[in-house]
Amino acid sequence: MEAEAAKLLGAGLAAVGAGLASLGVGNVFAKYLEGALRNPGAADGQQGRLFIGFAAAELLGLLAFVVAMILIFVA
């Protein structure tokens, strides 16, 4: 396998992480809504954890995107 092909293959695999991050964000919000509908009184106390989970999932997606860009343009 040529070096250029391996670089692009690695970037494509790293970009999969960005797509999986969107699944993570959807899962975070789905579980929050599920819990809020079951116990509306506790929903306000869980909102901070909702945003922490959202930020963590987005961070991983952005990190995967940055790794893909580094593999394409720098390496």
PDB file of N, CA, C and O in Angstrom, residues 20-32 46-61:
ATOM      1  N   LEU A  20     -19.807   9.152  14.693  1.00  0.00           N
ATOM      2  CA  LEU A  20     -20.215   8.470  15.915  1.00  0.00           C
ATOM      3  C   LEU A  20     -20.476   9.455  17.041  1.00  0.00           C
ATOM      4  O   LEU A  20     -21.262   9.171  17.944  1.00  0.00           O
ATOM      5  N   ALA A  21     -19.834  10.619  17.001  1.00  0.00           N
ATOM      6  CA  ALA A  21     -20.091  11.639  18.017  1.00  0.00           C
ATOM      7  C   ALA A  21     -21.527  12.139  17.922  1.00  0.00           C
ATOM      8  O   ALA A  21     -22.148  12.439  18.945  1.00  0.00           O
ATOM      9  N   SER A  22     -22.059  12.214  16.719  1.00  0.00           N
ATOM     10  CA  SER A  22     -23.451  12.648  16.582  1.00  0.00           C
ATOM     11  C   SER A  22     -24.404  11.620  17.197  1.00  0.00           C
ATOM     12  O   SER A  22     -25.420  11.994  17.789  1.00  0.00           O
ATOM     13  N   LEU A  23     -24.057  10.353  17.109  1.00  0.00           N
ATOM     14  CA  LEU A  23     -24.860   9.337  17.785  1.00  0.00           C
ATOM     15  C   LEU A  23     -24.767   9.491  19.296  1.00  0.00           C
ATOM     16  O   LEU A  23     -25.757   9.304  20.014  1.00  0.00           O
ATOM     17  N   GLY A  24     -23.588   9.847  19.788  1.00  0.00           N
ATOM     18  CA  GLY A  24     -23.420  10.061  21.215  1.00  0.00           C
ATOM     19  C   GLY A  24     -24.235  11.233  21.721  1.00  0.00           C
ATOM     20  O   GLY A  24     -24.851  11.166  22.789  1.00  0.00           O
ATOM     21  N   VAL A  25     -24.253  12.316  20.961  1.00  0.00           N
ATOM     22  CA  VAL A  25     -25.040  13.488  21.355  1.00  0.00           C
ATOM     23  C   VAL A  25     -26.522  13.148  21.362  1.00  0.00           C
ATOM     24  O   VAL A  25     -27.256  13.510  22.289  1.00  0.00           O
ATOM     25  N   GLY A  26     -26.969  12.437  20.363  1.00  0.00           N
ATOM     26  CA  GLY A  26     -28.369  12.027  20.317  1.00  0.00           C
ATOM     27  C   GLY A  26     -28.733  11.129  21.487  1.00  0.00           C
ATOM     28  O   GLY A  26     -29.820  11.248  22.068  1.00  0.00           O
ATOM     29  N   ASN A  27     -27.814  10.243  21.859  1.00  0.00           N
ATOM     30  CA  ASN A  27     -28.058   9.357  22.989  1.00  0.00           C
ATOM     31  C   ASN A  27     -28.123  10.140  24.298  1.00  0.00           C
ATOM     32  O   ASN A  27     -28.959   9.849  25.150  1.00  0.00           O
ATOM     33  N   VAL A  28     -27.263  11.132  24.463  1.00  0.00           N
ATOM     34  CA  VAL A  28     -27.276  11.954  25.684  1.00  0.00           C
ATOM     35  C   VAL A  28     -28.613  12.664  25.832  1.00  0.00           C
ATOM     36  O   VAL A  28     -29.239  12.636  26.900  1.00  0.00           O
ATOM     37  N   PHE A  29     -29.078  13.309  24.775  1.00  0.00           N
ATOM     38  CA  PHE A  29     -30.338  14.040  24.847  1.00  0.00           C
ATOM     39  C   PHE A  29     -31.532  13.095  24.996  1.00  0.00           C
ATOM     40  O   PHE A  29     -32.500  13.416  25.686  1.00  0.00           O
ATOM     41  N   ALA A  30     -31.479  11.932  24.359  1.00  0.00           N
ATOM     42  CA  ALA A  30     -32.575  10.975  24.484  1.00  0.00           C
ATOM     43  C   ALA A  30     -32.716  10.482  25.913  1.00  0.00           C
ATOM     44  O   ALA A  30     -33.834  10.398  26.448  1.00  0.00           O
ATOM     45  N   LYS A  31     -31.593  10.169  26.544  1.00  0.00           N
ATOM     46  CA  LYS A  31     -31.656   9.688  27.921  1.00  0.00           C
ATOM     47  C   LYS A  31     -32.088  10.798  28.873  1.00  0.00           C
ATOM     48  O   LYS A  31     -32.779  10.544  29.860  1.00  0.00           O
ATOM     49  N   TYR A  32     -31.674  12.032  28.584  1.00  0.00           N
ATOM     50  CA  TYR A  32     -32.114  13.143  29.427  1.00  0.00           C
ATOM     51  C   TYR A  32     -33.630  13.320  29.320  1.00  0.00           C
ATOM     52  O   TYR A  32     -34.318  13.470  30.334  1.00  0.00           O
ATOM     53  N   GLN A  46     -30.637  17.798  36.667  1.00  0.00           N
ATOM     54  CA  GLN A  46     -29.843  17.012  35.723  1.00  0.00           C
ATOM     55  C   GLN A  46     -29.402  17.805  34.494  1.00  0.00           C
ATOM     56  O   GLN A  46     -28.660  17.294  33.665  1.00  0.00           O
ATOM     57  N   GLN A  47     -29.838  19.040  34.392  1.00  0.00           N
ATOM     58  CA  GLN A  47     -29.525  19.810  33.191  1.00  0.00           C
ATOM     59  C   GLN A  47     -28.034  20.099  33.058  1.00  0.00           C
ATOM     60  O   GLN A  47     -27.494  20.105  31.958  1.00  0.00           O
ATOM     61  N   GLY A  48     -27.347  20.301  34.167  1.00  0.00           N
ATOM     62  CA  GLY A  48     -25.901  20.513  34.110  1.00  0.00           C
ATOM     63  C   GLY A  48     -25.173  19.299  33.581  1.00  0.00           C
ATOM     64  O   GLY A  48     -24.237  19.415  32.777  1.00  0.00           O
ATOM     65  N   ARG A  49     -25.609  18.122  34.012  1.00  0.00           N
ATOM     66  CA  ARG A  49     -25.002  16.885  33.507  1.00  0.00           C
ATOM     67  C   ARG A  49     -25.306  16.684  32.031  1.00  0.00           C
ATOM     68  O   ARG A  49     -24.501  16.101  31.295  1.00  0.00           O
ATOM     69  N   LEU A  50     -26.452  17.157  31.595  1.00  0.00           N
ATOM     70  CA  LEU A  50     -26.801  17.075  30.176  1.00  0.00           C
ATOM     71  C   LEU A  50     -25.781  17.836  29.339  1.00  0.00           C
ATOM     72  O   LEU A  50     -25.264  17.325  28.349  1.00  0.00           O
ATOM     73  N   PHE A  51     -25.457  19.055  29.760  1.00  0.00           N
ATOM     74  CA  PHE A  51     -24.522  19.862  28.979  1.00  0.00           C
ATOM     75  C   PHE A  51     -23.100  19.337  29.071  1.00  0.00           C
ATOM     76  O   PHE A  51     -22.332  19.451  28.120  1.00  0.00           O
ATOM     77  N   ILE A  52     -22.734  18.730  30.184  1.00  0.00           N
ATOM     78  CA  ILE A  52     -21.409  18.119  30.293  1.00  0.00           C
ATOM     79  C   ILE A  52     -21.302  16.928  29.344  1.00  0.00           C
ATOM     80  O   ILE A  52     -20.295  16.754  28.650  1.00  0.00           O
ATOM     81  N   GLY A  53     -22.343  16.110  29.287  1.00  0.00           N
ATOM     82  CA  GLY A  53     -22.347  14.979  28.355  1.00  0.00           C
ATOM     83  C   GLY A  53     -22.332  15.425  26.910  1.00  0.00           C
ATOM     84  O   GLY A  53     -21.647  14.835  26.065  1.00  0.00           O
ATOM     85  N   PHE A  54     -23.074  16.486  26.615  1.00  0.00           N
ATOM     86  CA  PHE A  54     -23.074  17.037  25.262  1.00  0.00           C
ATOM     87  C   PHE A  54     -21.686  17.539  24.884  1.00  0.00           C
ATOM     88  O   PHE A  54     -21.185  17.267  23.792  1.00  0.00           O
ATOM     89  N   ALA A  55     -21.054  18.267  25.802  1.00  0.00           N
ATOM     90  CA  ALA A  55     -19.727  18.822  25.526  1.00  0.00           C
ATOM     91  C   ALA A  55     -18.691  17.710  25.339  1.00  0.00           C
ATOM     92  O   ALA A  55     -17.825  17.799  24.468  1.00  0.00           O
ATOM     93  N   ALA A  56     -18.776  16.653  26.153  1.00  0.00           N
ATOM     94  CA  ALA A  56     -17.823  15.553  26.031  1.00  0.00           C
ATOM     95  C   ALA A  56     -17.982  14.829  24.692  1.00  0.00           C
ATOM     96  O   ALA A  56     -16.987  14.512  24.032  1.00  0.00           O
ATOM     97  N   ALA A  57     -19.207  14.593  24.280  1.00  0.00           N
ATOM     98  CA  ALA A  57     -19.442  13.911  23.002  1.00  0.00           C
ATOM     99  C   ALA A  57     -18.980  14.777  21.838  1.00  0.00           C
ATOM    100  O   ALA A  57     -18.367  14.288  20.885  1.00  0.00           O
ATOM    101  N   GLU A  58     -19.237  16.071  21.905  1.00  0.00           N
ATOM    102  CA  GLU A  58     -18.793  16.963  20.832  1.00  0.00           C
ATOM    103  C   GLU A  58     -17.274  17.095  20.802  1.00  0.00           C
ATOM    104  O   GLU A  58     -16.677  17.206  19.737  1.00  0.00           O
ATOM    105  N   LEU A  59     -16.651  17.083  21.974  1.00  0.00           N
ATOM    106  CA  LEU A  59     -15.194  17.158  22.035  1.00  0.00           C
ATOM    107  C   LEU A  59     -14.564  15.974  21.321  1.00  0.00           C
ATOM    108  O   LEU A  59     -13.601  16.138  20.559  1.00  0.00           O
ATOM    109  N   LEU A  60     -15.099  14.793  21.538  1.00  0.00           N
ATOM    110  CA  LEU A  60     -14.555  13.615  20.872  1.00  0.00           C
ATOM    111  C   LEU A  60     -14.758  13.686  19.360  1.00  0.00           C
ATOM    112  O   LEU A  60     -13.899  13.272  18.587  1.00  0.00           O
ATOM    113  N   GLY A  61     -15.895  14.211  18.939  1.00  0.00           N
ATOM    114  CA  GLY A  61     -16.121  14.371  17.498  1.00  0.00           C
ATOM    115  C   GLY A  61     -15.186  15.376  16.877  1.00  0.00           C
ATOM    116  O   GLY A  61     -14.642  15.155  15.789  1.00  0.00           O
TER     117      GLY A  61
END
